[in-house]
Structure formats: C-alpha cells, structure tokens
XYZ file of N, CA, C and O in Angstrom:
480
model
N 93.577 40.839 117.003
C 92.156 40.579 116.890
C 91.482 41.825 116.317
O 91.855 42.938 116.648
N 90.479 41.606 115.487
C 89.779 42.707 114.834
C 88.293 42.675 115.166
O 87.760 41.647 115.583
N 87.639 43.800 114.957
C 86.191 43.879 115.049
C 85.647 43.709 113.635
O 86.076 44.401 112.717
N 84.731 42.785 113.468
C 84.115 42.503 112.169
C 82.596 42.508 112.323
O 82.063 42.308 113.409
N 81.915 42.715 111.213
C 80.458 42.620 111.176
C 80.087 41.374 110.396
O 80.653 41.102 109.338
N 79.148 40.629 110.934
C 78.655 39.421 110.284
C 77.172 39.635 110.008
O 76.412 40.004 110.903
N 76.764 39.399 108.764
C 75.370 39.578 108.363
C 74.681 38.232 108.243
O 75.311 37.210 108.045
N 73.362 38.263 108.314
C 72.587 37.057 108.126
C 71.108 37.355 108.063
O 70.666 38.466 108.388
N 70.341 36.365 107.620
C 68.888 36.515 107.545
C 68.227 35.144 107.525
O 68.840 34.145 107.137
N 66.968 35.149 107.912
C 66.148 33.940 107.870
C 64.707 34.372 107.604
O 64.276 35.437 108.059
N 63.986 33.551 106.844
C 62.578 33.825 106.583
C 61.723 32.914 107.447
O 61.992 31.703 107.547
N 60.705 33.482 108.064
C 59.772 32.705 108.867
C 58.620 32.225 107.995
O 58.238 32.910 107.034
N 58.090 31.075 108.315
C 56.931 30.548 107.594
C 55.641 31.196 108.084
O 54.670 31.310 107.339
N 55.643 31.610 109.355
C 54.455 32.211 109.954
C 54.893 33.129 111.093
O 55.975 32.993 111.637
N 54.028 34.045 111.456
C 54.319 35.002 112.518
C 53.810 34.472 113.853
O 52.717 34.812 114.296
N 54.603 33.595 114.480
C 54.309 33.048 115.797
C 55.571 33.140 116.641
O 56.664 32.846 116.154
N 55.431 33.514 117.891
C 56.585 33.713 118.765
C 57.484 32.478 118.844
O 58.705 32.589 118.737
N 56.912 31.306 119.031
C 57.718 30.087 119.130
C 58.476 29.793 117.849
O 59.641 29.371 117.885
N 57.826 30.029 116.726
C 58.474 29.808 115.427
C 59.596 30.822 115.217
O 60.672 30.474 114.736
N 59.349 32.082 115.605
C 60.399 33.102 115.480
C 61.602 32.712 116.337
O 62.747 32.784 115.889
N 61.344 32.292 117.555
C 62.430 31.884 118.445
C 63.249 30.751 117.822
O 64.484 30.786 117.824
N 62.564 29.767 117.262
C 63.233 28.625 116.645
C 64.100 29.049 115.459
O 65.264 28.656 115.351
N 63.547 29.847 114.577
C 64.266 30.230 113.358
C 65.411 31.205 113.641
O 66.490 31.093 113.065
N 65.198 32.169 114.539
C 66.266 33.123 114.870
C 67.374 32.410 115.647
O 68.554 32.683 115.431
N 67.011 31.475 116.506
C 68.024 30.682 117.210
C 68.862 29.887 116.217
O 70.095 29.799 116.357
N 68.205 29.317 115.215
C 68.923 28.584 114.169
C 69.906 29.503 113.439
O 71.055 29.125 113.182
N 69.473 30.705 113.121
C 70.332 31.666 112.433
C 71.528 32.059 113.294
O 72.677 32.029 112.836
N 71.280 32.426 114.542
C 72.375 32.831 115.432
C 73.370 31.692 115.653
O 74.586 31.914 115.643
N 72.862 30.487 115.844
C 73.738 29.334 116.033
C 74.605 29.110 114.803
O 75.813 28.859 114.915
N 74.022 29.235 113.618
C 74.787 29.060 112.376
C 75.851 30.140 112.225
O 76.985 29.855 111.817
N 75.522 31.378 112.570
C 76.503 32.469 112.492
C 77.692 32.176 113.404
O 78.851 32.312 112.996
N 77.406 31.760 114.629
C 78.487 31.458 115.575
C 79.323 30.271 115.096
O 80.558 30.355 115.053
N 78.667 29.190 114.726
C 79.392 27.982 114.321
C 80.223 28.196 113.067
O 81.394 27.808 113.015
N 79.647 28.802 112.044
C 80.352 28.968 110.770
C 81.538 29.929 110.865
O 82.435 29.899 110.031
N 81.519 30.783 111.889
C 82.611 31.734 112.067
C 83.495 31.394 113.261
O 84.325 32.192 113.674
N 83.305 30.188 113.812
C 84.094 29.710 114.937
C 84.081 30.717 116.096
O 85.114 31.057 116.665
N 82.875 31.172 116.422
C 82.692 32.165 117.468
C 81.954 31.560 118.657
O 81.233 30.572 118.509
N 82.131 32.179 119.808
C 81.342 31.867 120.997
C 80.668 33.162 121.439
O 81.027 34.245 120.978
N 79.714 33.044 122.319
C 78.949 34.221 122.753
C 79.852 35.338 123.271
O 79.569 36.522 123.067
N 80.959 34.983 123.909
C 81.865 35.996 124.459
C 82.547 36.828 123.363
O 83.059 37.908 123.647
N 82.541 36.354 122.128
C 83.127 37.104 121.006
C 82.187 38.186 120.485
O 82.604 39.052 119.716
N 80.909 38.126 120.879
C 79.927 39.099 120.405
C 80.101 40.433 121.114
O 80.224 40.485 122.340
N 80.084 41.506 120.332
C 80.122 42.856 120.883
C 78.701 43.406 120.988
O 78.296 43.934 122.013
N 77.952 43.288 119.895
C 76.551 43.707 119.859
C 75.881 43.054 118.665
O 76.550 42.614 117.729
N 74.552 42.998 118.718
C 73.796 42.419 117.609
C 72.582 43.304 117.320
O 71.815 43.628 118.222
N 72.448 43.675 116.046
C 71.267 44.389 115.548
C 70.358 43.367 114.882
O 70.814 42.562 114.068
N 69.092 43.412 115.216
C 68.079 42.582 114.579
C 67.096 43.513 113.879
O 66.703 44.533 114.452
N 66.705 43.161 112.673
C 65.592 43.862 112.041
C 64.575 42.822 111.613
O 64.902 41.670 111.347
N 63.323 43.250 111.564
C 62.238 42.373 111.132
C 61.377 43.146 110.139
O 61.200 44.365 110.265
N 60.858 42.421 109.167
C 59.959 43.060 108.218
C 58.680 43.470 108.949
O 58.339 42.904 109.995
N 57.968 44.477 108.416
C 56.790 45.017 109.112
C 55.653 44.028 109.336
O 54.749 44.301 110.121
N 55.699 42.863 108.699
C 54.634 41.877 108.871
C 54.889 40.929 110.041
O 54.107 40.012 110.279
N 55.960 41.146 110.801
C 56.262 40.323 111.979
C 55.949 41.102 113.247
O 56.512 42.173 113.484
N 55.034 40.545 114.057
C 54.555 41.231 115.263
C 54.578 40.368 116.518
O 54.300 40.859 117.603
N 54.877 39.085 116.390
C 54.651 38.144 117.489
C 55.661 38.228 118.623
O 55.345 37.877 119.755
N 56.889 38.679 118.337
C 57.907 38.723 119.390
C 59.086 39.554 118.923
O 59.200 39.891 117.746
N 59.973 39.848 119.853
C 61.226 40.511 119.528
C 62.227 39.451 119.099
O 62.442 38.473 119.824
N 62.876 39.609 117.945
C 63.886 38.627 117.533
C 65.007 38.458 118.565
O 65.541 37.362 118.723
N 65.339 39.516 119.279
C 66.411 39.441 120.273
C 66.090 38.469 121.405
O 67.000 37.967 122.063
N 64.825 38.184 121.613
C 64.454 37.233 122.671
C 65.081 35.862 122.422
O 65.421 35.153 123.376
N 65.257 35.505 121.163
C 65.882 34.216 120.840
C 67.329 34.187 121.317
O 67.806 33.155 121.797
N 68.036 35.303 121.194
C 69.427 35.367 121.655
C 69.487 35.163 123.166
O 70.351 34.435 123.669
N 68.591 35.799 123.876
C 68.562 35.633 125.336
C 68.288 34.175 125.684
O 68.869 33.633 126.620
N 67.425 33.527 124.917
C 67.120 32.119 125.140
C 68.310 31.207 124.895
O 68.391 30.121 125.467
N 69.251 31.646 124.064
C 70.474 30.877 123.803
C 71.553 31.149 124.850
O 72.648 30.611 124.765
N 71.248 32.017 125.823
C 72.226 32.334 126.860
C 73.077 33.552 126.559
O 74.030 33.834 127.286
N 72.745 34.265 125.502
C 73.474 35.498 125.172
C 72.825 36.613 125.983
O 71.888 37.265 125.542
N 73.317 36.792 127.204
C 72.643 37.684 128.154
C 73.412 38.956 128.476
O 72.836 39.910 128.988
N 74.713 38.983 128.194
C 75.502 40.167 128.545
C 76.014 40.903 127.305
O 77.030 41.576 127.356
N 75.287 40.774 126.199
C 75.639 41.416 124.938
C 74.527 42.401 124.600
O 73.345 42.038 124.651
N 74.861 43.646 124.245
C 73.822 44.589 123.846
C 73.122 44.113 122.567
O 73.766 43.777 121.580
N 71.792 44.090 122.618
C 70.966 43.686 121.489
C 69.948 44.780 121.221
O 69.485 45.435 122.157
N 69.593 44.957 119.953
C 68.555 45.930 119.620
C 67.746 45.416 118.445
O 68.278 44.730 117.564
N 66.461 45.718 118.453
C 65.571 45.329 117.363
C 65.037 46.591 116.679
O 64.796 47.606 117.330
N 64.857 46.493 115.369
C 64.293 47.589 114.587
C 63.445 46.992 113.476
O 63.519 45.791 113.186
N 62.656 47.848 112.848
C 61.817 47.393 111.754
C 62.451 47.758 110.423
O 62.962 48.873 110.252
N 62.424 46.816 109.486
C 62.896 47.059 108.124
C 61.973 48.047 107.424
O 60.807 48.197 107.804
N 62.464 48.655 106.376
C 61.623 49.512 105.553
C 60.521 48.686 104.902
O 60.725 47.521 104.555
N 59.364 49.272 104.740
C 58.222 48.598 104.137
C 58.262 48.846 102.628
O 57.625 49.758 102.113
N 59.036 48.036 101.924
C 59.253 48.203 100.492
C 58.328 47.260 99.716
O 58.288 46.052 99.995
N 57.617 47.786 98.752
C 56.737 46.980 97.911
C 57.544 45.886 97.222
O 58.587 46.154 96.625
N 57.060 44.649 97.340
C 57.707 43.527 96.683
C 58.837 42.885 97.471
O 59.437 41.918 97.012
N 59.145 43.417 98.651
C 60.219 42.839 99.469
C 59.803 41.462 99.980
O 58.615 41.163 100.150
N 60.798 40.617 100.237
C 60.536 39.283 100.773
C 59.821 39.414 102.124
O 60.270 40.168 102.989
N 58.726 38.697 102.330
C 57.983 38.808 103.593
C 58.589 37.967 104.710
O 59.353 37.038 104.472
N 58.229 38.339 105.952
C 58.554 37.577 107.171
C 60.040 37.269 107.308
O 60.433 36.135 107.553
N 60.860 38.295 107.201
C 62.312 38.115 107.264
C 62.881 38.813 108.497
O 62.550 39.953 108.793
N 63.742 38.083 109.194
C 64.541 38.654 110.283
C 65.978 38.700 109.787
O 66.505 37.711 109.281
N 66.598 39.883 109.918
C 67.992 40.057 109.536
C 68.806 40.363 110.787
O 68.276 40.909 111.753
N 70.088 40.017 110.733
C 70.980 40.378 111.831
C 72.253 41.005 111.280
O 72.662 40.739 110.143
N 72.845 41.844 112.100
C 74.206 42.304 111.877
C 74.889 42.227 113.242
O 74.551 42.975 114.167
N 75.788 41.257 113.352
C 76.498 41.031 114.612
C 77.895 41.623 114.510
O 78.603 41.383 113.529
N 78.270 42.392 115.507
C 79.630 42.910 115.604
C 80.397 41.973 116.525
O 79.942 41.688 117.639
N 81.541 41.479 116.027
C 82.277 40.443 116.749
C 83.769 40.765 116.808
O 84.286 41.513 115.976
N 84.420 40.176 117.797
C 85.881 40.187 117.857
C 86.350 38.853 117.304
O 85.884 37.796 117.746
N 87.267 38.895 116.332
C 87.705 37.662 115.690
C 89.079 37.845 115.058
O 89.499 38.964 114.768
N 89.728 36.724 114.845
C 90.988 36.721 114.104
C 90.742 36.514 112.611
O 91.684 36.573 111.822
N 89.493 36.259 112.222
C 89.181 36.066 110.813
C 89.320 37.384 110.045
O 88.958 38.448 110.559
N 89.797 37.289 108.814
C 89.844 38.473 107.953
C 88.441 38.740 107.418
O 87.552 37.882 107.513
N 88.234 39.909 106.828
C 86.927 40.205 106.237
C 86.544 39.145 105.214
O 85.393 38.732 105.139
N 87.497 38.705 104.424
C 87.230 37.711 103.387
C 86.870 36.340 103.964
O 86.210 35.548 103.297
N 87.282 36.070 105.188
C 87.014 34.775 105.812
C 85.685 34.725 106.561
O 85.230 33.649 106.949
N 85.062 35.863 106.780
C 83.790 35.907 107.492
C 82.727 35.186 106.674
O 82.605 35.389 105.469
N 81.952 34.355 107.343
C 80.865 33.624 106.692
C 79.539 34.292 107.057
O 79.095 34.206 108.196
N 78.943 34.968 106.088
C 77.631 35.582 106.269
C 76.589 34.499 106.023
O 76.707 33.721 105.073
N 75.572 34.436 106.853
C 74.651 33.298 106.858
C 73.247 33.735 106.451
O 72.575 34.447 107.194
N 72.840 33.305 105.278
C 71.494 33.560 104.773
C 70.820 32.211 104.581
O 71.152 31.472 103.658
N 69.913 31.888 105.483
C 69.278 30.569 105.479
C 68.109 30.515 104.496
O 67.347 31.470 104.357
N 67.963 29.378 103.843
C 66.836 29.147 102.945
C 66.726 30.186 101.845
O 67.720 30.578 101.233
N 65.507 30.638 101.627
C 65.216 31.572 100.536
C 65.918 32.914 100.683
O 66.093 33.631 99.702
N 66.356 33.258 101.893
C 66.987 34.572 102.078
C 68.344 34.674 101.385
O 68.878 35.765 101.245
N 68.897 33.558 100.926
C 70.130 33.609 100.151
C 69.992 34.505 98.930
O 70.964 35.092 98.466
N 68.769 34.647 98.429
C 68.516 35.506 97.270
C 68.652 36.994 97.612
O 68.811 37.812 96.714
N 68.604 37.337 98.896
C 68.699 38.748 99.290
C 70.088 39.316 99.067
O 70.237 40.496 98.759
N 71.098 38.506 99.297
C 72.482 38.975 99.178
C 73.320 37.907 98.508
O 74.177 37.293 99.121
N 73.084 37.690 97.226
C 73.832 36.679 96.490
C 75.325 36.967 96.484
O 76.135 36.074 96.330
N 75.680 38.233 96.699
C 77.096 38.616 96.690
C 77.846 38.126 97.921
O 79.045 37.893 97.849
N 77.151 37.951 99.073
C 77.863 37.514 100.276
C 77.279 36.274 100.926
O 77.867 35.717 101.835
N 76.106 35.833 100.491
C 75.487 34.654 101.092
C 76.335 33.427 100.837
O 76.858 33.244 99.745
N 76.487 32.584 101.881
C 77.304 31.376 101.749
C 76.507 30.157 102.125
O 75.690 30.167 102.968
C-alpha cells in the first residue's frame, strides 16, 4: 500500500454555508468513489478557498459526511487577479493500492479548466 495525494476542486455559485457544504460534500464523495476509497483510507485533507468565500470552513462538510478522525485544515488561496472565483480546492493524502497513474483527480464543473492536465 502506498501514500498518494488526490487533488480536486469545485466552484460555488454563491457564498452561503449550506451551499458550500453541499458542493464540498459532492466533491469529497466523488473523490472517494472515483478512487475506490473509504474514510478510513484518508490520512489528512487540505482545503483551500478563494478569498471571496467567507460563509463557512470547507472542512465542516467533511465532518458532516462522518469524516471525524482525520486531520483537516483550511487555508486561503492566493488572491490572484483573474483567478476563477468561489473555488474550494482539496488535496487529500490517502493510503491506496492505486498507482499514481490510476489516481482520479476530481475537478467538478468549470474547475476542470484549472488543471486540464490531471482533471478527469
């Protein structure tokens, strides 16, 4: 078994706590499902949010999904002119038998444009 990093992102339509919870939960669920992972495979998860998101911590969505014994941290993305607005990104460290090439990085909706090289 190896330790791998899985990337992903989702764009919010609006800065509301309930909407953030819904969209981040969708992203985390897709990351787990597409990589055949369960919560126990998670080592840690980094969340970042663009500076225009203030309504809640993205990590709260993970706790709502029952991911309660995994270290989570939130940070703010750099405030770059022209960057895509209202985006939450994740980098999850996981234990898996998948090779690096088999990892499915999950960029939902418009965020696929952020990483065309790895978005699936």
